Structure formats: C-alpha cells, structure tokens
PDB file of C-alpha atoms in Angstrom:
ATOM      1  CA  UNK Y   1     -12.150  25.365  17.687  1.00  0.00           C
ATOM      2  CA  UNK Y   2     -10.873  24.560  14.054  1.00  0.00           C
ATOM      3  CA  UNK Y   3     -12.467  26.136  11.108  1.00  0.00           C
ATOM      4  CA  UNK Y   4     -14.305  22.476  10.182  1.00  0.00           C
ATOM      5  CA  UNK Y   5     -15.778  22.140  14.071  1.00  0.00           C
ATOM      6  CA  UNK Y   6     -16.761  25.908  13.423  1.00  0.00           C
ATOM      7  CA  UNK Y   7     -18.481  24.911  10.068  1.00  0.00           C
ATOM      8  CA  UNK Y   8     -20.181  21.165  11.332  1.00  0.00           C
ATOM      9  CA  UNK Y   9     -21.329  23.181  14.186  1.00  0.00           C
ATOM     10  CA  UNK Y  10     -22.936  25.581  11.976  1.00  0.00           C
ATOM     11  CA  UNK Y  11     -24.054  23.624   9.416  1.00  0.00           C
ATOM     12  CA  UNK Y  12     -25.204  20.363  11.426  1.00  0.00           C
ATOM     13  CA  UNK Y  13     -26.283  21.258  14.912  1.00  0.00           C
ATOM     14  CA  UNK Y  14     -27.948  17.944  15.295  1.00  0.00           C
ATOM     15  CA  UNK Y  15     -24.789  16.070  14.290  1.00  0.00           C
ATOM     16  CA  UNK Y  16     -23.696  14.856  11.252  1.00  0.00           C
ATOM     17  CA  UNK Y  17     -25.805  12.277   9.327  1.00  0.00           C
ATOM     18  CA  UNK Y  18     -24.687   8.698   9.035  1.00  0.00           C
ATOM     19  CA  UNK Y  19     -26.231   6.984   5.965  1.00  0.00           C
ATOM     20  CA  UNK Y  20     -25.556   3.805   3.878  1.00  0.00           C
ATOM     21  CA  UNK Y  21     -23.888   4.382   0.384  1.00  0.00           C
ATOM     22  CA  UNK Y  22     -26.923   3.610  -1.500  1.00  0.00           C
ATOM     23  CA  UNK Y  23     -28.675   6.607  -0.450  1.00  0.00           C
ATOM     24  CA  UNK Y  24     -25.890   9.053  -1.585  1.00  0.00           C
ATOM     25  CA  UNK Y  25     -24.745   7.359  -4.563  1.00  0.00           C
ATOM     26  CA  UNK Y  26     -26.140   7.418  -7.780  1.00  0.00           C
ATOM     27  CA  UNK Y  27     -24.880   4.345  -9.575  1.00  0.00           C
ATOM     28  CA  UNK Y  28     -22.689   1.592  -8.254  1.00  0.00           C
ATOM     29  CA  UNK Y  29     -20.546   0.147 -11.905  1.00  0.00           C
ATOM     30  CA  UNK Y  30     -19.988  -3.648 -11.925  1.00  0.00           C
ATOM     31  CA  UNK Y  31     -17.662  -4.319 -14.608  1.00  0.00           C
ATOM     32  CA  UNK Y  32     -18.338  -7.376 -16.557  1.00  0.00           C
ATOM     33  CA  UNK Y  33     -16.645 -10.370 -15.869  1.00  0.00           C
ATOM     34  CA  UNK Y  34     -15.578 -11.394 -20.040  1.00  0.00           C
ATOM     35  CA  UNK Y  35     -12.071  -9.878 -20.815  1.00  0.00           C
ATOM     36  CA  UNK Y  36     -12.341  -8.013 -24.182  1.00  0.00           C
ATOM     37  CA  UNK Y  37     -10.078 -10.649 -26.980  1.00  0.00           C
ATOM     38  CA  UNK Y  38      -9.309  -7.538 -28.582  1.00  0.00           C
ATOM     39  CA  UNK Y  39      -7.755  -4.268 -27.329  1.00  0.00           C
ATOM     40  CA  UNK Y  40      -7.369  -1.517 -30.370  1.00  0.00           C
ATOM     41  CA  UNK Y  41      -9.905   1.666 -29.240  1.00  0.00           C
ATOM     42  CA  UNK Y  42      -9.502   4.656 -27.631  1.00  0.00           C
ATOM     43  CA  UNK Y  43     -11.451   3.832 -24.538  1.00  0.00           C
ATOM     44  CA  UNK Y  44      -8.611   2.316 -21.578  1.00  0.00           C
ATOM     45  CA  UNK Y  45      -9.685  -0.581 -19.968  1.00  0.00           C
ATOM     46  CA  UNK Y  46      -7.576  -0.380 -16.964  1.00  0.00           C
ATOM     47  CA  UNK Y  47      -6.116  -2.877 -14.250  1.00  0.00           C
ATOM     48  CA  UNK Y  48      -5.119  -2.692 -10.517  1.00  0.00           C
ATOM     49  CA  UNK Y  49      -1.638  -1.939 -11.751  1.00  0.00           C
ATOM     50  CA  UNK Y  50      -2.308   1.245 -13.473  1.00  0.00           C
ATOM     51  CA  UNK Y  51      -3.861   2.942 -10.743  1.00  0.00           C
ATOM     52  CA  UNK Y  52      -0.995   6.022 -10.086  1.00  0.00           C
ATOM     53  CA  UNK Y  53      -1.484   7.283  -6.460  1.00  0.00           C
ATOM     54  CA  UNK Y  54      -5.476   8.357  -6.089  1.00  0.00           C
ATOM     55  CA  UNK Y  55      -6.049   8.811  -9.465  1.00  0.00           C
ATOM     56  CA  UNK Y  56      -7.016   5.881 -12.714  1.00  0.00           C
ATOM     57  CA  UNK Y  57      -5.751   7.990 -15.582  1.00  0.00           C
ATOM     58  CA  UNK Y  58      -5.966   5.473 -18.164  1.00  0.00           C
ATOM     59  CA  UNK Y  59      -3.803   1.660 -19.206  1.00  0.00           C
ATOM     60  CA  UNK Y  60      -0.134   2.211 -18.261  1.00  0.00           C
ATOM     61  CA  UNK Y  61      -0.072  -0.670 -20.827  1.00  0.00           C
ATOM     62  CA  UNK Y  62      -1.922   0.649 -24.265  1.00  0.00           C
ATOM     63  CA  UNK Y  63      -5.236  -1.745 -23.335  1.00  0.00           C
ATOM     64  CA  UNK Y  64      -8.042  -0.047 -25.054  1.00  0.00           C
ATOM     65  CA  UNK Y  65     -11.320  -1.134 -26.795  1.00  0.00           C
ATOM     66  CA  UNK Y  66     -13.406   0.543 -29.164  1.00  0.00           C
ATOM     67  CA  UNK Y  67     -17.112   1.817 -28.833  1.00  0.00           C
ATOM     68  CA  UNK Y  68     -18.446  -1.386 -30.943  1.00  0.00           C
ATOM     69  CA  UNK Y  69     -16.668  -3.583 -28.597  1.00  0.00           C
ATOM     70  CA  UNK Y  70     -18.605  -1.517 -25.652  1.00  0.00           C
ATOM     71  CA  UNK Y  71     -21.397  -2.372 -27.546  1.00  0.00           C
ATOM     72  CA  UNK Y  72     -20.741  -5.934 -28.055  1.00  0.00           C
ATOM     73  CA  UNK Y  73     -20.293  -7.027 -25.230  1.00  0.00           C
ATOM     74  CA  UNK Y  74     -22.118  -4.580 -23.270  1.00  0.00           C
ATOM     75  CA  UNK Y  75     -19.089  -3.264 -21.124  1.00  0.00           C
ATOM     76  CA  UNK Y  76     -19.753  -0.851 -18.391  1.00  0.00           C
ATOM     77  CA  UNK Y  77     -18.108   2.677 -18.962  1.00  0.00           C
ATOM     78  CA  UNK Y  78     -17.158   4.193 -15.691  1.00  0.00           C
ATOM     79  CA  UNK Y  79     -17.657   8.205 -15.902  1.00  0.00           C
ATOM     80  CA  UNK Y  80     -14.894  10.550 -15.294  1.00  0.00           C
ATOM     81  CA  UNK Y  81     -14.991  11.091 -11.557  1.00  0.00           C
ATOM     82  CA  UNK Y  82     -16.016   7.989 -10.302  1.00  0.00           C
ATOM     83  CA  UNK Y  83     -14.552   6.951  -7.348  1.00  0.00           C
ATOM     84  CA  UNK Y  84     -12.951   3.140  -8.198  1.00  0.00           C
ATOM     85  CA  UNK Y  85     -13.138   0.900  -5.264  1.00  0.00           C
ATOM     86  CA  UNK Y  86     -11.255  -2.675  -5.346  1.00  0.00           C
ATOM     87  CA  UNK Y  87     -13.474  -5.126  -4.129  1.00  0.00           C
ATOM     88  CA  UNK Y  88     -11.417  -8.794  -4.524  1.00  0.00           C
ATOM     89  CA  UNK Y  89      -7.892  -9.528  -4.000  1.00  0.00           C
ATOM     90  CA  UNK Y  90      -7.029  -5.685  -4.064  1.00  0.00           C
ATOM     91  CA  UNK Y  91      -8.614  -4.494  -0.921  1.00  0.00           C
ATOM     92  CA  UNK Y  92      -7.980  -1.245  -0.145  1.00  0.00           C
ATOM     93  CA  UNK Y  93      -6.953   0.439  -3.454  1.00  0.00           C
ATOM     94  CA  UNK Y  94      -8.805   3.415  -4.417  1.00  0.00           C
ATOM     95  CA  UNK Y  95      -8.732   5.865  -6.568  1.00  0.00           C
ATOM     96  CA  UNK Y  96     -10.856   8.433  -9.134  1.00  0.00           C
ATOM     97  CA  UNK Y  97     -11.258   8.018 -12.871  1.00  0.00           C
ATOM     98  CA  UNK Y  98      -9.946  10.802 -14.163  1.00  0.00           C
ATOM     99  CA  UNK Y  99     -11.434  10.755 -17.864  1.00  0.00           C
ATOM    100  CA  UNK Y 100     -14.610   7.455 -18.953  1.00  0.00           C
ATOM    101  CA  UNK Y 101     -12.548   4.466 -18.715  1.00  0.00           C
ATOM    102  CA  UNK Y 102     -13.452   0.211 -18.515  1.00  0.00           C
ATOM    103  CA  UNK Y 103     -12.403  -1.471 -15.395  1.00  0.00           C
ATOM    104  CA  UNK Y 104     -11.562  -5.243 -15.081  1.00  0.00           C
ATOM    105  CA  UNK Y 105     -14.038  -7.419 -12.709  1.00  0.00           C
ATOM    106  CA  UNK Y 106     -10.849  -6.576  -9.668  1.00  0.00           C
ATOM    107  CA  UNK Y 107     -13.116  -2.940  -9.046  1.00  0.00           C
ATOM    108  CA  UNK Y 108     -16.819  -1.228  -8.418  1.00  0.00           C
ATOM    109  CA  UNK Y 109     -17.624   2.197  -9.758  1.00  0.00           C
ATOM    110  CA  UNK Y 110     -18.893   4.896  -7.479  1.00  0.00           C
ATOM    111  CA  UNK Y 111     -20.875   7.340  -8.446  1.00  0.00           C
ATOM    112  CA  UNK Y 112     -21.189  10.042  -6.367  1.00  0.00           C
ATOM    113  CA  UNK Y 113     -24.801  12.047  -6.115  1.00  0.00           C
ATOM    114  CA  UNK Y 114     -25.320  15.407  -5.284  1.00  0.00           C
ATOM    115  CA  UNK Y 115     -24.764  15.506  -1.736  1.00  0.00           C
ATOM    116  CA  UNK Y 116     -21.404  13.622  -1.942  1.00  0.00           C
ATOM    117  CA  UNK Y 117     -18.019  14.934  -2.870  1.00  0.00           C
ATOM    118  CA  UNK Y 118     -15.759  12.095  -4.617  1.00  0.00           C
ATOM    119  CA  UNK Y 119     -12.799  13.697  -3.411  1.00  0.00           C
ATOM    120  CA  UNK Y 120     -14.166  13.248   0.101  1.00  0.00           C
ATOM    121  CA  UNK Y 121     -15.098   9.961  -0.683  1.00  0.00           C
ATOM    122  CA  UNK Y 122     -12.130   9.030  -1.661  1.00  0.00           C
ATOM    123  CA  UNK Y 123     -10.329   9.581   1.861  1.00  0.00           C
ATOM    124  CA  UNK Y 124     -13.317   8.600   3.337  1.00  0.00           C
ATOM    125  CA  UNK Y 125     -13.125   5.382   1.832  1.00  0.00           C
ATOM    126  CA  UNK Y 126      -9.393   4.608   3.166  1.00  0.00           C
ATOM    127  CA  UNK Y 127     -10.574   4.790   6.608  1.00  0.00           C
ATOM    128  CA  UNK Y 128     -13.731   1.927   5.661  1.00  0.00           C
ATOM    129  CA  UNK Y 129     -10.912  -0.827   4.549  1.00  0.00           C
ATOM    130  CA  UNK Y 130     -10.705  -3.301   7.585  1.00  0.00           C
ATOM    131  CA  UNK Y 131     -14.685  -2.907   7.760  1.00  0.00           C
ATOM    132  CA  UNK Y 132     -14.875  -3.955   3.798  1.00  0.00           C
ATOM    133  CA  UNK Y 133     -12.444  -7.154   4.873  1.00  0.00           C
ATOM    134  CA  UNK Y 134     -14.892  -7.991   7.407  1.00  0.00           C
ATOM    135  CA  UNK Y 135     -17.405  -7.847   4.941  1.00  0.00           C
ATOM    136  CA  UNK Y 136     -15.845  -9.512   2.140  1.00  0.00           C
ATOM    137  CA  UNK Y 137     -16.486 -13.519   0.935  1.00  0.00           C
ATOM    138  CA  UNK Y 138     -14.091 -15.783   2.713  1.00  0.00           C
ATOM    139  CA  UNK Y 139     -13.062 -18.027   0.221  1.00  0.00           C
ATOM    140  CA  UNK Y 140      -9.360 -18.205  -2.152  1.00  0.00           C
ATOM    141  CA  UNK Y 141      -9.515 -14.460  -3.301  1.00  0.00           C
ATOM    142  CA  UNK Y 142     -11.519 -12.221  -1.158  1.00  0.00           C
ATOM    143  CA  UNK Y 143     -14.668 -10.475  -2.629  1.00  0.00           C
ATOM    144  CA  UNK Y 144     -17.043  -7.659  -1.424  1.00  0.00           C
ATOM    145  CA  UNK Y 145     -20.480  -7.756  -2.943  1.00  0.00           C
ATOM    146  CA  UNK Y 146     -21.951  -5.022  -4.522  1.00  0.00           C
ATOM    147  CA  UNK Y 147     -24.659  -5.021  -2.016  1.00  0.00           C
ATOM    148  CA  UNK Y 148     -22.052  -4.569   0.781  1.00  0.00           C
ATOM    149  CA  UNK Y 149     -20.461  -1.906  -0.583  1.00  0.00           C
ATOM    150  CA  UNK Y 150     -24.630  -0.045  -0.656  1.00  0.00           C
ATOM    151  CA  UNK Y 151     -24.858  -1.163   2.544  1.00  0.00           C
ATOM    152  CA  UNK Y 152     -21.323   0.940   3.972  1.00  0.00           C
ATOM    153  CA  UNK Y 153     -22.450   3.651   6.348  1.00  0.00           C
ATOM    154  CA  UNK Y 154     -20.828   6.642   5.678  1.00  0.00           C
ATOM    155  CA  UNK Y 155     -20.666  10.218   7.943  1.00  0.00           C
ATOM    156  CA  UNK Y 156     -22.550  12.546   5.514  1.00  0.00           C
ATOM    157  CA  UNK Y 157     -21.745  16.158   6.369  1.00  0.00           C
ATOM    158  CA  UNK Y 158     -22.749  19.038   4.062  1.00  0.00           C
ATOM    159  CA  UNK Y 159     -21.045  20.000   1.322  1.00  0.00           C
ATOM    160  CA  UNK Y 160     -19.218  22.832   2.643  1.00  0.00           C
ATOM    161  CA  UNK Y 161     -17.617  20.665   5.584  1.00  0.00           C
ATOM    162  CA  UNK Y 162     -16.675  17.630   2.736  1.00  0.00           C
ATOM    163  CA  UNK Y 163     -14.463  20.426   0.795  1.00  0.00           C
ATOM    164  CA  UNK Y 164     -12.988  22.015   3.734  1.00  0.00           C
ATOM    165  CA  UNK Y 165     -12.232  18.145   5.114  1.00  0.00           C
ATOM    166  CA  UNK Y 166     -10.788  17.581   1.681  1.00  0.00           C
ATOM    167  CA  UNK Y 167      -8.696  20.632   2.108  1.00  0.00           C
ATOM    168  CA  UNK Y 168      -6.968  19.787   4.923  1.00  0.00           C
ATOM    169  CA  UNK Y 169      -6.588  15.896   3.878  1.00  0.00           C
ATOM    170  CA  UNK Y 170      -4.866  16.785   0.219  1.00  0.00           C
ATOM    171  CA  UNK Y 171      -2.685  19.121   1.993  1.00  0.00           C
ATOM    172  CA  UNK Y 172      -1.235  16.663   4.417  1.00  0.00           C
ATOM    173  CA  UNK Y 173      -1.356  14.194   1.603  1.00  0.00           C
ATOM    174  CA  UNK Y 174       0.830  16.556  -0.683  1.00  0.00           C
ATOM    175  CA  UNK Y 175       3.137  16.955   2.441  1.00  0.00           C
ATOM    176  CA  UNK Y 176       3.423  13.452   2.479  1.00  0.00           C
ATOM    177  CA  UNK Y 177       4.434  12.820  -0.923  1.00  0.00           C
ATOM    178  CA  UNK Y 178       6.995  15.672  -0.815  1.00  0.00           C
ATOM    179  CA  UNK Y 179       8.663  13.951   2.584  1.00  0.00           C
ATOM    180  CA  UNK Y 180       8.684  10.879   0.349  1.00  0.00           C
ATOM    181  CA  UNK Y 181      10.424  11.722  -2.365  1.00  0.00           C
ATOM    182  CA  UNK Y 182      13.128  13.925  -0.132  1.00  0.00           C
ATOM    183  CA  UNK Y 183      13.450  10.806   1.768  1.00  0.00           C
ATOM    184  CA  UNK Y 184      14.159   8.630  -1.331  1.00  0.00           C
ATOM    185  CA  UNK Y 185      16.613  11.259  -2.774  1.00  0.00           C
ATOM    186  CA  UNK Y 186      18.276  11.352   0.736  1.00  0.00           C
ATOM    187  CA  UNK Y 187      18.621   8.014   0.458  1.00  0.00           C
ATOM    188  CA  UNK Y 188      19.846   7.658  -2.805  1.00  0.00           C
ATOM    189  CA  UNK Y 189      22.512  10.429  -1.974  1.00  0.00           C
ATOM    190  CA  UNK Y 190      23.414   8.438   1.320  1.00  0.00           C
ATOM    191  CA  UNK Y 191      23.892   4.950  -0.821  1.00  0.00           C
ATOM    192  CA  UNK Y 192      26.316   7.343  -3.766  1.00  0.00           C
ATOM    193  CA  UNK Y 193      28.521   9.097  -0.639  1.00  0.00           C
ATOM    194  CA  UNK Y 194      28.590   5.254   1.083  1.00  0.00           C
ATOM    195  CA  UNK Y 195      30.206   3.889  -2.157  1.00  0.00           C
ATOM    196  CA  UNK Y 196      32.130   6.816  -2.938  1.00  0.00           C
ATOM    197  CA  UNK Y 197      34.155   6.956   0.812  1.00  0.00           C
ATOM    198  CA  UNK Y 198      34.266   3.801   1.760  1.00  0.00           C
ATOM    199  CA  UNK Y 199      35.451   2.615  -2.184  1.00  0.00           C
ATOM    200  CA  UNK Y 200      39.451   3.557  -1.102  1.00  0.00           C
ATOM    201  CA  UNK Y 201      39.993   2.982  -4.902  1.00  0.00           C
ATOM    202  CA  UNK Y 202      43.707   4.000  -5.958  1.00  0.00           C
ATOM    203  CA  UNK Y 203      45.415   1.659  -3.317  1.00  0.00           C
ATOM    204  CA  UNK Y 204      44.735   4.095  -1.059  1.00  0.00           C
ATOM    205  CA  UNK Y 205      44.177   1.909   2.164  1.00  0.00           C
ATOM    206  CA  UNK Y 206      44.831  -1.454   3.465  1.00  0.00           C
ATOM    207  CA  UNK Y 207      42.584  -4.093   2.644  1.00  0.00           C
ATOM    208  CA  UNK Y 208      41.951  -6.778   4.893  1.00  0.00           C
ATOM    209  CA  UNK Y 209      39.814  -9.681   5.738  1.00  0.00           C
ATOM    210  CA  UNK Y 210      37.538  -9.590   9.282  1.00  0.00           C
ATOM    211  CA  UNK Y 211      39.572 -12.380  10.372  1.00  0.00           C
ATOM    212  CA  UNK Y 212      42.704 -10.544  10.639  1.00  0.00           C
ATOM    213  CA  UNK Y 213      41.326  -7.735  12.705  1.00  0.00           C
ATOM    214  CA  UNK Y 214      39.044  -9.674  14.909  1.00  0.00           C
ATOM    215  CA  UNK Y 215      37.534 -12.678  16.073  1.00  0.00           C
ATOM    216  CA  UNK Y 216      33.853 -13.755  15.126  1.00  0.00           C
ATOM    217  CA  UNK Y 217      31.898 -14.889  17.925  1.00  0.00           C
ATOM    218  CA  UNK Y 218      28.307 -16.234  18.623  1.00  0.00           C
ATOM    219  CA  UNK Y 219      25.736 -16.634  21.468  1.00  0.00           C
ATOM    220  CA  UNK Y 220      25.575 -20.314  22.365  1.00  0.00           C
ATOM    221  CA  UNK Y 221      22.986 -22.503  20.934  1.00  0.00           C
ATOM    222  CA  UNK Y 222      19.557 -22.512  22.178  1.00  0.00           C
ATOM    223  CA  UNK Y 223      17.393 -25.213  21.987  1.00  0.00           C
ATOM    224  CA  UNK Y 224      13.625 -24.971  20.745  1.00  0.00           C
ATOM    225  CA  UNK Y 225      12.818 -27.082  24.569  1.00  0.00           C
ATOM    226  CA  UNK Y 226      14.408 -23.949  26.362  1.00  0.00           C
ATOM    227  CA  UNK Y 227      12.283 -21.655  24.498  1.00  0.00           C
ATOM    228  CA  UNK Y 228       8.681 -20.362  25.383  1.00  0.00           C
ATOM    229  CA  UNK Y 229       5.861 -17.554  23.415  1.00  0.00           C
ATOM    230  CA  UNK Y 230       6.426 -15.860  26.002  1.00  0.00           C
ATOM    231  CA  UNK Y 231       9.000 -15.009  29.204  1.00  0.00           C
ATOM    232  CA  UNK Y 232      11.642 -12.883  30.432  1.00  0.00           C
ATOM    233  CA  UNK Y 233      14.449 -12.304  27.770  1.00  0.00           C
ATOM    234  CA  UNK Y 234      13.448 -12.403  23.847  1.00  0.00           C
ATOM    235  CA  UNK Y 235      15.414 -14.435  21.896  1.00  0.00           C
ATOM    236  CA  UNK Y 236      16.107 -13.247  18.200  1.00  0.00           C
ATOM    237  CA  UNK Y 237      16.316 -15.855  15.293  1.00  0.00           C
ATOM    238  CA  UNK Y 238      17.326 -14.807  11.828  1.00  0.00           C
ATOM    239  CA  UNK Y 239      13.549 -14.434  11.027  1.00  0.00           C
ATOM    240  CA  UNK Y 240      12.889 -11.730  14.240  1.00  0.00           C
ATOM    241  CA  UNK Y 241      16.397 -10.260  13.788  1.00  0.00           C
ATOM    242  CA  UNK Y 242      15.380  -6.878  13.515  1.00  0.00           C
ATOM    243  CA  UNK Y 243      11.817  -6.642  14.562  1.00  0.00           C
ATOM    244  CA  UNK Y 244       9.751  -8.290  16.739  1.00  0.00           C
ATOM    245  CA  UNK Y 245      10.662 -11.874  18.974  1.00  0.00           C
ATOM    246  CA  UNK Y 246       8.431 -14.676  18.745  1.00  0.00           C
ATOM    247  CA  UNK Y 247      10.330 -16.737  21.355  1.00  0.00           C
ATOM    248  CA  UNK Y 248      11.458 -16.050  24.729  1.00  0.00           C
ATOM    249  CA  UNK Y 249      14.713 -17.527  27.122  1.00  0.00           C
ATOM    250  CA  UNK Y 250      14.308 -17.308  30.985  1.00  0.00           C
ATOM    251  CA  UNK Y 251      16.248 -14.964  33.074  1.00  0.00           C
ATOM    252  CA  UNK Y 252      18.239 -17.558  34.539  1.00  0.00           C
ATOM    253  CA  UNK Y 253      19.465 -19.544  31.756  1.00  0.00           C
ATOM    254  CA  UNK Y 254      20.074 -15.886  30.019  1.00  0.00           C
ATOM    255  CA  UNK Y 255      22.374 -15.091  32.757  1.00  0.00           C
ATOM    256  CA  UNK Y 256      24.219 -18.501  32.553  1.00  0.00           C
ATOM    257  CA  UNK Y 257      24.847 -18.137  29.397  1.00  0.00           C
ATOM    258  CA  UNK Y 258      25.907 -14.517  28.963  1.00  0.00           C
ATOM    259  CA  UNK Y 259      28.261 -14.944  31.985  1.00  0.00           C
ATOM    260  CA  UNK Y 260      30.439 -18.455  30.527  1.00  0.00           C
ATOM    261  CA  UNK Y 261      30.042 -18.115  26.847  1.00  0.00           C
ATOM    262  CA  UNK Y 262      30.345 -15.326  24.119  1.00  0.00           C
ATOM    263  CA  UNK Y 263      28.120 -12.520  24.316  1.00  0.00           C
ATOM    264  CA  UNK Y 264      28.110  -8.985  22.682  1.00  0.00           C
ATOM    265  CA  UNK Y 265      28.934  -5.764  24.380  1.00  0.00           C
ATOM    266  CA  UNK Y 266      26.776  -2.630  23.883  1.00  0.00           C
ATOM    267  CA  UNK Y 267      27.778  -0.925  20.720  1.00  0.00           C
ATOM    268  CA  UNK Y 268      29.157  -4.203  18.943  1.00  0.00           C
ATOM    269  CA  UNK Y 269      27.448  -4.850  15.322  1.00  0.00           C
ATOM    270  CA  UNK Y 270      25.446  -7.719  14.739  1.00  0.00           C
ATOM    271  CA  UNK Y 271      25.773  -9.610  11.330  1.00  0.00           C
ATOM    272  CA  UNK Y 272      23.080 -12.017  10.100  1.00  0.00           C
ATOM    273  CA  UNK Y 273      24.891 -14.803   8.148  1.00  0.00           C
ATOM    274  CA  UNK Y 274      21.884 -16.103   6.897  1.00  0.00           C
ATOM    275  CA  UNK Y 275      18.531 -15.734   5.448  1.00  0.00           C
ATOM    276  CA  UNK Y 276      18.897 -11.365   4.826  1.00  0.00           C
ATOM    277  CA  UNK Y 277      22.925 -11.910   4.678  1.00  0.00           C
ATOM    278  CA  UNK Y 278      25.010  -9.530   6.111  1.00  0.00           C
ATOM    279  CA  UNK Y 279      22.295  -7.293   7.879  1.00  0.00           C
ATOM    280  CA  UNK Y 280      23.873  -4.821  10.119  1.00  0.00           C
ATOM    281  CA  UNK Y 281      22.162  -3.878  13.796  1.00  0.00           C
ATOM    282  CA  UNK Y 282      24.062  -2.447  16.549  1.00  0.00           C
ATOM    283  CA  UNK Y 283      23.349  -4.495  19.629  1.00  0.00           C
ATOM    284  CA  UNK Y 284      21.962  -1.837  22.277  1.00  0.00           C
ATOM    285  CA  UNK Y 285      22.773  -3.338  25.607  1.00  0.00           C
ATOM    286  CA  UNK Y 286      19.323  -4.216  26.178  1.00  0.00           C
ATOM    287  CA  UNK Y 287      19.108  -7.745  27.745  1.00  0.00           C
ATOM    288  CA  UNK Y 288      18.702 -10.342  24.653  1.00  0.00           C
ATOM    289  CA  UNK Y 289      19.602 -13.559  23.003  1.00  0.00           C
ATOM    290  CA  UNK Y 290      20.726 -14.134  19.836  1.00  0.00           C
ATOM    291  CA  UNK Y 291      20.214 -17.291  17.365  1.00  0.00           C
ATOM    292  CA  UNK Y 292      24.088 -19.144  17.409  1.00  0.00           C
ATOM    293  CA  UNK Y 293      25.607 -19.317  13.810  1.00  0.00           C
ATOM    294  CA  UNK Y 294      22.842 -17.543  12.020  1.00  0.00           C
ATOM    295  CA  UNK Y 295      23.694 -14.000  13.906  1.00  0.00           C
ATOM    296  CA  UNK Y 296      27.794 -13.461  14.792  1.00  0.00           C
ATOM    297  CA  UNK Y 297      29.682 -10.211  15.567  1.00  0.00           C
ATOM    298  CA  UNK Y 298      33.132  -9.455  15.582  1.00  0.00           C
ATOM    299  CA  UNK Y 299      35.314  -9.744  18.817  1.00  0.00           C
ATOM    300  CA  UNK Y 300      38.400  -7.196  18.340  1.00  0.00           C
ATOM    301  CA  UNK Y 301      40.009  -4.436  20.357  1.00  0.00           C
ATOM    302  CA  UNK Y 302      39.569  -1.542  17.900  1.00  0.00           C
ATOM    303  CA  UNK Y 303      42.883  -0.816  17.532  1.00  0.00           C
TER     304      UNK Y 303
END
C-alpha cells in the first residue's frame, strides 16, 4: 500500500468526498469583457500567451494598468494564488497567479477555500478538460460558463492527502521537464554532428546526384475506385505517410501489383516528394501500398 492509500485510508474511511466547485471555492473571478485603451501601471494584465508552464507570472509583453484604471472600469484583480482556468478558445490551459494580476475575458479565477489546495487543483483540473469541452457553448469559439465551472465535481480529500498527491505529481512533473530539455539538447547535438559528418567540406568525397547511383522507382497508381475505409492492406498517401492510413487496397490487387510492378524491399528508404518534401521512413517489410509519384525510393545495388 502507498503512503497516499495509507493516508486516504486513514483520513477518509468512508471514501473520499466528491463535491461541486462551488462548495470549496471561495470566489470564482470573471474578468471583464472591455480591454483597458491604456496600459502604463504596475498591475499585468495578462493573456493566454504569457502563461509559462503552470504558473501566470505577469505580461511577457509590458501590458499593465494602473489602480485608477482598476477603478475605472471596475477590473477584476485576481489574487496571488488563484488557480487561472481558460474557459473559451483556450481549453485546457491552466495555471496559478503567482503575484495579483488582470486577466483578459479568455480565463476564470479560482479561488481556492480552506479545504482546497491550489496546487492540487491545479493537476486536478488537467484531468477535468474533455468534461469542460462537453460542457462548453457550441458555437464559433467555445465557452464554459461560469456556472459550469461551480457546477465541476471534484474528489475532495483532506488536506494532508492533497499535499502528499501534489508531492508525487510535481515530482513526476519536474522529471518530465528535465527528460524534455535532455531530449531537446540531444536533439540539437544530433542535428550539429548530422551537419558536421555528412558536410565532406574540403573536397573530401565525391559528390553525386541520386540518379547516378540508383534508379527512382514508385508503387503503381491506385485509383480512389480501388480504395475502401477499410480492408486488408493500408494504403499510404502523402497525407498518412507516416502515421495512420485512412484508405485501404485488397489483398489481391496488393499482390498483383507488388508481384509485376515496382515495389520496395525491406530496409529501402521512402522519400515523400511532396506535401512534407523529402521525409525519410524506412519501409519495414510490413505488407503496404504506397501513393505513386508522391512517395519514390531509390532502386540501386549498394555498391
């Protein structure tokens, strides 16, 4: 049993409560719709775009308004630690104010009472996304009412168990970021090593075209009447090169065709040579069929 089944145990041997968002939260911020004319304060009045991981520190951009302008037009001031919820276009951002800050209309302020944690919140909040969509207006631009977002049910543990779920959920989020950014500087060092090798600057290698080493070669053409949703062999067009087939060949006309006409053997490199030009995927010998022209390899004896 982990330490957080040891503590819910303890702490909520009837279960953990289940309770809208109204009944834990103390406020609920609607921003005001009218966009300040003039941004020269020291309060930010922030956008989607300067939202920096989990956390609103502020306009990435220099927007800020001044206390008479708060005044004025009666803006609502969103308390440091509010957890900021987008509620049109936007779904599924969040993130907590880290100082008082002015949202645009794109977000709804959450203010967390005493028997909810915003960090837990937060993360809690990721996980109530595709029930917000659900929820939300249909219309152009989606929107989620304030009185959906009261109406959210939400597992309310005790205190205790929110921190120690936080716990765990920063630490794996901390992991993640770390794996990120080795991945991206793996990446980057891949792409400088790629350029440096395979550069052969100083003369120091033949250069040729494909042409004179090979021979490019295509499937035959397939026509849309000889395709179906769905079937036996999944036929690739520059669009599903890559990923997933949205059109199908049957077994027999694959085998017609892979016996009398060009066809790639395991190993050999497909090239798109249009849309995503010059995409590289080595063809895996599974059975497939590939869209003529628009995906070619090259035919040559490796020698």
């Amino acid at each position: 049993m982990s330490r957080i089944d040891e503590l819910i145990a303890e702490h909520c041997p009837d279960g953990v409560a289940h309770l809208p968002l109204r009944e834990v939260c103390s406020d609920f911020i609607v921003p005001m719709r009218d966009r300040p004319k003039i941004f020269e304060g020291d309060i930010p009045w922030c956008r989607i775009e300067d939202i920096e991981g989990t956390s609103l520190n502020g306009s990435l951009s220099g927007l800020g308004v001044t206390e008479e302008v708060v005044r004025e037009m009666n803006l609502k001031v969103v308390p440091s630690g509010t957890v900021i919820a987008a509620c049109s276009a936007s779904l599924g951002n969040y993130a907590i104010a880290s100082r008082s800050l002015i949202t645009n209309q794109t977000f709804i302020g959450l203010v967390c009472g005493p028997r909810l944690y915003n960090r837990y919140l937060l993360h809690l909040m990721f996980t109530k996304t595709d029930a917000l969509k659900m929820a939300s207006t249909t219309g152009t631009i989606a929107y989620v009412s304030r009185k959906k977002f009261e109406e959210l049910i939400i597992p309310v543990p005790p205190l205790e168990v929110q921190r120690a779920i936080v716990e765990v959920l920063d630490t794996f989020s901390q992991l993640e970021a770390e794996l990120e950014a080795e991945l991206e500087s793996r990446e980057q060092q891949y792409e400088y090593y790629q350029n440096e090798l395979l550069s052969f600057e100083g003369g120091s290698a033949d250069w040729v075209t494909l042409g004179d080493i090979g021979r490019v070669a295509m499937c035959k053409r397939i026509f849309k009447d000889e395709t179906a949703p769905t079937g036996d062999i999944p036929f690739f067009k520059i669009g599903t090169f890559g990923g997933q087939p949205d059109a199908y060949i049957s077994q027999e006309l694959y085998e017609e065709y892979r016996e009398n006409y060009s066809f790639p053997s395991r190993g050999d490199v497909l090239l798109s040579a249009a849309g995503t030009i010059g995409r590289a995927i080595p063809y895996d010998g599974e059975p497939a069929y590939f869209q003529d022209s628009n995906i070619v390899w090259l035919v040559h004896d490796e020698s």
